[in-house]
Amino acid sequence: MKKLFVILAAIGVLGTTSVYAQEQAAAETQTEVVADSTAVEEVAATDVDPAVDVEGEAMHQILKEKVIEGDAFWMAPCLLCLVLGLAIAIERILYLNLATTNTKKLLAKVEEALNNGGIEAAKEVCANTRGPVASIFWQGLDRYDQGLDAVEKAIVSYGSVQTGQMESGLGWIGLFISISTMLGFMGTVVGMIGAFDSIQAAGDISPTLVAGGIKVALLTTLAGLIVAVILQVFYSYIVSKIDSLVNNMEDASISFTDILTKYNAK
């Protein structure tokens, strides 16, 4: 009986050991599979990242080569027009954004100051407010003692001055747009002339003879058009911003004149 019990116990221990060994082997196999898949992913990532880097560098190199191939004599002025035009455009955008004023809020403050403190209080409100609208209001209030006609003339005159200040620099942006386009077309003409000179010198038409001149022609044209398109977008935005500010100035000036008329009638 004891021998039978010992035999059964031994069989149970061996079975448990065998099951444990199988589970451990399965776990090790799974771990190896995961490790292998991780290694494959790392290798794939390693293979992809350099390709992306190489592709990015290749694109950068291509752009640099195209700029050089386009003849620096024509490409450099186009790039200069782009840099100067963008500098002026960004400065104008910042100036116009800072010149934007909440005219309804300003009119309410001016009217409240007039009713509570008079002309000097209203002038102080305008002096502490940034923007062309506040400056126009201050000019009108400063001439209030000369009559409402003088106030209206001051508003109209100083409104024109403020409009001129907002439009400052637009002529230069338009000039750079025109120059970049003309430089591109001039490069095209020069490149084509070089291509025909090569044909004339060789006495035969060959793709290799005209390829260089045509490449310069196309690259300079492309550069000039790209610069013109970029600057034209900024130019159009600035013009629309100025138109919006001018309309707000005119509406606010009419409301301001009505406020002064009511104040004068008291």
PDB file of N, CA and C in Angstrom, residues 159-209:
ATOM      1  N   GLY A 159      -7.423 112.345 -40.360  1.00  0.00           N
ATOM      2  CA  GLY A 159      -7.750 111.004 -40.849  1.00  0.00           C
ATOM      3  C   GLY A 159      -6.948 110.662 -42.091  1.00  0.00           C
ATOM      4  N   SER A 160      -6.764 111.637 -42.971  1.00  0.00           N
ATOM      5  CA  SER A 160      -5.942 111.410 -44.162  1.00  0.00           C
ATOM      6  C   SER A 160      -4.490 111.150 -43.792  1.00  0.00           C
ATOM      7  N   VAL A 161      -4.015 111.863 -42.771  1.00  0.00           N
ATOM      8  CA  VAL A 161      -2.640 111.650 -42.317  1.00  0.00           C
ATOM      9  C   VAL A 161      -2.463 110.231 -41.782  1.00  0.00           C
ATOM     10  N   GLN A 162      -3.413 109.781 -40.975  1.00  0.00           N
ATOM     11  CA  GLN A 162      -3.329 108.435 -40.419  1.00  0.00           C
ATOM     12  C   GLN A 162      -3.418 107.365 -41.514  1.00  0.00           C
ATOM     13  N   THR A 163      -4.249 107.600 -42.511  1.00  0.00           N
ATOM     14  CA  THR A 163      -4.346 106.664 -43.627  1.00  0.00           C
ATOM     15  C   THR A 163      -3.025 106.578 -44.384  1.00  0.00           C
ATOM     16  N   GLY A 164      -2.382 107.728 -44.591  1.00  0.00           N
ATOM     17  CA  GLY A 164      -1.077 107.732 -45.248  1.00  0.00           C
ATOM     18  C   GLY A 164      -0.028 106.979 -44.448  1.00  0.00           C
ATOM     19  N   GLN A 165      -0.074 107.112 -43.122  1.00  0.00           N
ATOM     20  CA  GLN A 165       0.876 106.381 -42.287  1.00  0.00           C
ATOM     21  C   GLN A 165       0.646 104.876 -42.364  1.00  0.00           C
ATOM     22  N   MET A 166      -0.606 104.460 -42.421  1.00  0.00           N
ATOM     23  CA  MET A 166      -0.893 103.028 -42.526  1.00  0.00           C
ATOM     24  C   MET A 166      -0.456 102.465 -43.874  1.00  0.00           C
ATOM     25  N   GLU A 167      -0.540 103.266 -44.924  1.00  0.00           N
ATOM     26  CA  GLU A 167      -0.158 102.805 -46.254  1.00  0.00           C
ATOM     27  C   GLU A 167       1.335 102.930 -46.522  1.00  0.00           C
ATOM     28  N   SER A 168       2.079 103.431 -45.557  1.00  0.00           N
ATOM     29  CA  SER A 168       3.521 103.576 -45.739  1.00  0.00           C
ATOM     30  C   SER A 168       4.174 102.204 -45.932  1.00  0.00           C
ATOM     31  N   GLY A 169       5.023 102.100 -46.933  1.00  0.00           N
ATOM     32  CA  GLY A 169       5.721 100.851 -47.212  1.00  0.00           C
ATOM     33  C   GLY A 169       5.068  99.990 -48.275  1.00  0.00           C
ATOM     34  N   LEU A 170       3.797 100.248 -48.586  1.00  0.00           N
ATOM     35  CA  LEU A 170       3.129  99.439 -49.607  1.00  0.00           C
ATOM     36  C   LEU A 170       3.767  99.616 -50.984  1.00  0.00           C
ATOM     37  N   GLY A 171       4.230 100.828 -51.263  1.00  0.00           N
ATOM     38  CA  GLY A 171       4.874 101.074 -52.551  1.00  0.00           C
ATOM     39  C   GLY A 171       6.123 100.219 -52.729  1.00  0.00           C
ATOM     40  N   TRP A 172       6.885 100.021 -51.632  1.00  0.00           N
ATOM     41  CA  TRP A 172       8.093  99.211 -51.724  1.00  0.00           C
ATOM     42  C   TRP A 172       7.750  97.744 -51.976  1.00  0.00           C
ATOM     43  N   ILE A 173       6.701  97.255 -51.318  1.00  0.00           N
ATOM     44  CA  ILE A 173       6.302  95.864 -51.550  1.00  0.00           C
ATOM     45  C   ILE A 173       5.870  95.671 -53.006  1.00  0.00           C
ATOM     46  N   GLY A 174       5.075  96.618 -53.526  1.00  0.00           N
ATOM     47  CA  GLY A 174       4.684  96.541 -54.929  1.00  0.00           C
ATOM     48  C   GLY A 174       5.883  96.598 -55.862  1.00  0.00           C
ATOM     49  N   LEU A 175       6.896  97.409 -55.489  1.00  0.00           N
ATOM     50  CA  LEU A 175       8.107  97.503 -56.310  1.00  0.00           C
ATOM     51  C   LEU A 175       8.854  96.175 -56.337  1.00  0.00           C
ATOM     52  N   PHE A 176       8.977  95.528 -55.178  1.00  0.00           N
ATOM     53  CA  PHE A 176       9.681  94.246 -55.126  1.00  0.00           C
ATOM     54  C   PHE A 176       8.929  93.167 -55.901  1.00  0.00           C
ATOM     55  N   ILE A 177       7.600  93.226 -55.889  1.00  0.00           N
ATOM     56  CA  ILE A 177       6.817  92.270 -56.689  1.00  0.00           C
ATOM     57  C   ILE A 177       7.123  92.451 -58.169  1.00  0.00           C
ATOM     58  N   SER A 178       7.131  93.693 -58.619  1.00  0.00           N
ATOM     59  CA  SER A 178       7.399  93.965 -60.039  1.00  0.00           C
ATOM     60  C   SER A 178       8.834  93.609 -60.424  1.00  0.00           C
ATOM     61  N   ILE A 179       9.784  93.979 -59.549  1.00  0.00           N
ATOM     62  CA  ILE A 179      11.194  93.733 -59.871  1.00  0.00           C
ATOM     63  C   ILE A 179      11.484  92.244 -59.946  1.00  0.00           C
ATOM     64  N   SER A 180      10.963  91.472 -58.978  1.00  0.00           N
ATOM     65  CA  SER A 180      11.234  90.029 -58.982  1.00  0.00           C
ATOM     66  C   SER A 180      10.676  89.374 -60.246  1.00  0.00           C
ATOM     67  N   THR A 181       9.481  89.807 -60.655  1.00  0.00           N
ATOM     68  CA  THR A 181       8.908  89.244 -61.886  1.00  0.00           C
ATOM     69  C   THR A 181       9.744  89.606 -63.099  1.00  0.00           C
ATOM     70  N   MET A 182      10.141  90.866 -63.190  1.00  0.00           N
ATOM     71  CA  MET A 182      10.938  91.297 -64.341  1.00  0.00           C
ATOM     72  C   MET A 182      12.312  90.642 -64.357  1.00  0.00           C
ATOM     73  N   LEU A 183      12.917  90.461 -63.170  1.00  0.00           N
ATOM     74  CA  LEU A 183      14.208  89.778 -63.120  1.00  0.00           C
ATOM     75  C   LEU A 183      14.079  88.339 -63.603  1.00  0.00           C
ATOM     76  N   GLY A 184      12.986  87.686 -63.234  1.00  0.00           N
ATOM     77  CA  GLY A 184      12.767  86.326 -63.690  1.00  0.00           C
ATOM     78  C   GLY A 184      12.658  86.244 -65.200  1.00  0.00           C
ATOM     79  N   PHE A 185      11.904  87.158 -65.787  1.00  0.00           N
ATOM     80  CA  PHE A 185      11.758  87.154 -67.245  1.00  0.00           C
ATOM     81  C   PHE A 185      13.058  87.574 -67.943  1.00  0.00           C
ATOM     82  N   MET A 186      13.803  88.476 -67.337  1.00  0.00           N
ATOM     83  CA  MET A 186      15.091  88.844 -67.923  1.00  0.00           C
ATOM     84  C   MET A 186      16.049  87.663 -67.917  1.00  0.00           C
ATOM     85  N   GLY A 187      16.026  86.893 -66.800  1.00  0.00           N
ATOM     86  CA  GLY A 187      16.842  85.685 -66.769  1.00  0.00           C
ATOM     87  C   GLY A 187      16.432  84.692 -67.835  1.00  0.00           C
ATOM     88  N   THR A 188      15.121  84.623 -68.094  1.00  0.00           N
ATOM     89  CA  THR A 188      14.621  83.745 -69.159  1.00  0.00           C
ATOM     90  C   THR A 188      15.167  84.167 -70.520  1.00  0.00           C
ATOM     91  N   VAL A 189      15.094  85.451 -70.791  1.00  0.00           N
ATOM     92  CA  VAL A 189      15.588  85.958 -72.088  1.00  0.00           C
ATOM     93  C   VAL A 189      17.081  85.704 -72.225  1.00  0.00           C
ATOM     94  N   VAL A 190      17.832  85.983 -71.154  1.00  0.00           N
ATOM     95  CA  VAL A 190      19.284  85.778 -71.223  1.00  0.00           C
ATOM     96  C   VAL A 190      19.618  84.301 -71.420  1.00  0.00           C
ATOM     97  N   GLY A 191      18.886  83.419 -70.723  1.00  0.00           N
ATOM     98  CA  GLY A 191      19.135  81.993 -70.883  1.00  0.00           C
ATOM     99  C   GLY A 191      18.841  81.509 -72.287  1.00  0.00           C
ATOM    100  N   MET A 192      17.757  81.997 -72.867  1.00  0.00           N
ATOM    101  CA  MET A 192      17.426  81.595 -74.241  1.00  0.00           C
ATOM    102  C   MET A 192      18.450  82.142 -75.237  1.00  0.00           C
ATOM    103  N   ILE A 193      18.918  83.357 -74.986  1.00  0.00           N
ATOM    104  CA  ILE A 193      19.960  83.917 -75.871  1.00  0.00           C
ATOM    105  C   ILE A 193      21.220  83.050 -75.802  1.00  0.00           C
ATOM    106  N   GLY A 194      21.576  82.615 -74.569  1.00  0.00           N
ATOM    107  CA  GLY A 194      22.736  81.739 -74.437  1.00  0.00           C
ATOM    108  C   GLY A 194      22.549  80.419 -75.159  1.00  0.00           C
ATOM    109  N   ALA A 195      21.324  79.897 -75.111  1.00  0.00           N
ATOM    110  CA  ALA A 195      21.057  78.633 -75.810  1.00  0.00           C
ATOM    111  C   ALA A 195      21.220  78.808 -77.322  1.00  0.00           C
ATOM    112  N   PHE A 196      20.692  79.894 -77.873  1.00  0.00           N
ATOM    113  CA  PHE A 196      20.812  80.109 -79.317  1.00  0.00           C
ATOM    114  C   PHE A 196      22.246  80.442 -79.715  1.00  0.00           C
ATOM    115  N   ASP A 197      22.991  81.098 -78.830  1.00  0.00           N
ATOM    116  CA  ASP A 197      24.410  81.335 -79.125  1.00  0.00           C
ATOM    117  C   ASP A 197      25.170  80.016 -79.217  1.00  0.00           C
ATOM    118  N   SER A 198      24.835  79.078 -78.327  1.00  0.00           N
ATOM    119  CA  SER A 198      25.490  77.767 -78.377  1.00  0.00           C
ATOM    120  C   SER A 198      25.162  77.043 -79.682  1.00  0.00           C
ATOM    121  N   ILE A 199      23.903  77.140 -80.103  1.00  0.00           N
ATOM    122  CA  ILE A 199      23.515  76.511 -81.372  1.00  0.00           C
ATOM    123  C   ILE A 199      24.272  77.139 -82.542  1.00  0.00           C
ATOM    124  N   GLN A 200      24.382  78.468 -82.514  1.00  0.00           N
ATOM    125  CA  GLN A 200      25.066  79.164 -83.603  1.00  0.00           C
ATOM    126  C   GLN A 200      26.547  78.812 -83.640  1.00  0.00           C
ATOM    127  N   ALA A 201      27.147  78.715 -82.448  1.00  0.00           N
ATOM    128  CA  ALA A 201      28.579  78.403 -82.413  1.00  0.00           C
ATOM    129  C   ALA A 201      28.855  76.979 -82.880  1.00  0.00           C
ATOM    130  N   ALA A 202      27.960  76.045 -82.525  1.00  0.00           N
ATOM    131  CA  ALA A 202      28.168  74.649 -82.919  1.00  0.00           C
ATOM    132  C   ALA A 202      27.709  74.376 -84.342  1.00  0.00           C
ATOM    133  N   GLY A 203      26.809  75.185 -84.863  1.00  0.00           N
ATOM    134  CA  GLY A 203      26.289  74.963 -86.195  1.00  0.00           C
ATOM    135  C   GLY A 203      25.354  73.781 -86.283  1.00  0.00           C
ATOM    136  N   ASP A 204      24.857  73.334 -85.149  1.00  0.00           N
ATOM    137  CA  ASP A 204      23.961  72.184 -85.136  1.00  0.00           C
ATOM    138  C   ASP A 204      23.078  72.285 -83.897  1.00  0.00           C
ATOM    139  N   ILE A 205      21.895  71.700 -83.984  1.00  0.00           N
ATOM    140  CA  ILE A 205      20.963  71.697 -82.858  1.00  0.00           C
ATOM    141  C   ILE A 205      21.126  70.386 -82.097  1.00  0.00           C
ATOM    142  N   SER A 206      21.511  70.509 -80.850  1.00  0.00           N
ATOM    143  CA  SER A 206      21.693  69.336 -79.995  1.00  0.00           C
ATOM    144  C   SER A 206      21.095  69.620 -78.626  1.00  0.00           C
ATOM    145  N   PRO A 207      20.416  68.671 -78.030  1.00  0.00           N
ATOM    146  CA  PRO A 207      19.825  68.907 -76.689  1.00  0.00           C
ATOM    147  C   PRO A 207      20.848  69.320 -75.651  1.00  0.00           C
ATOM    148  N   THR A 208      22.030  68.768 -75.725  1.00  0.00           N
ATOM    149  CA  THR A 208      23.048  69.116 -74.732  1.00  0.00           C
ATOM    150  C   THR A 208      23.517  70.556 -74.869  1.00  0.00           C
ATOM    151  N   LEU A 209      23.430  71.104 -76.076  1.00  0.00           N
ATOM    152  CA  LEU A 209      23.866  72.488 -76.277  1.00  0.00           C
ATOM    153  C   LEU A 209      22.904  73.486 -75.654  1.00  0.00           C
TER     154      LEU A 209
END
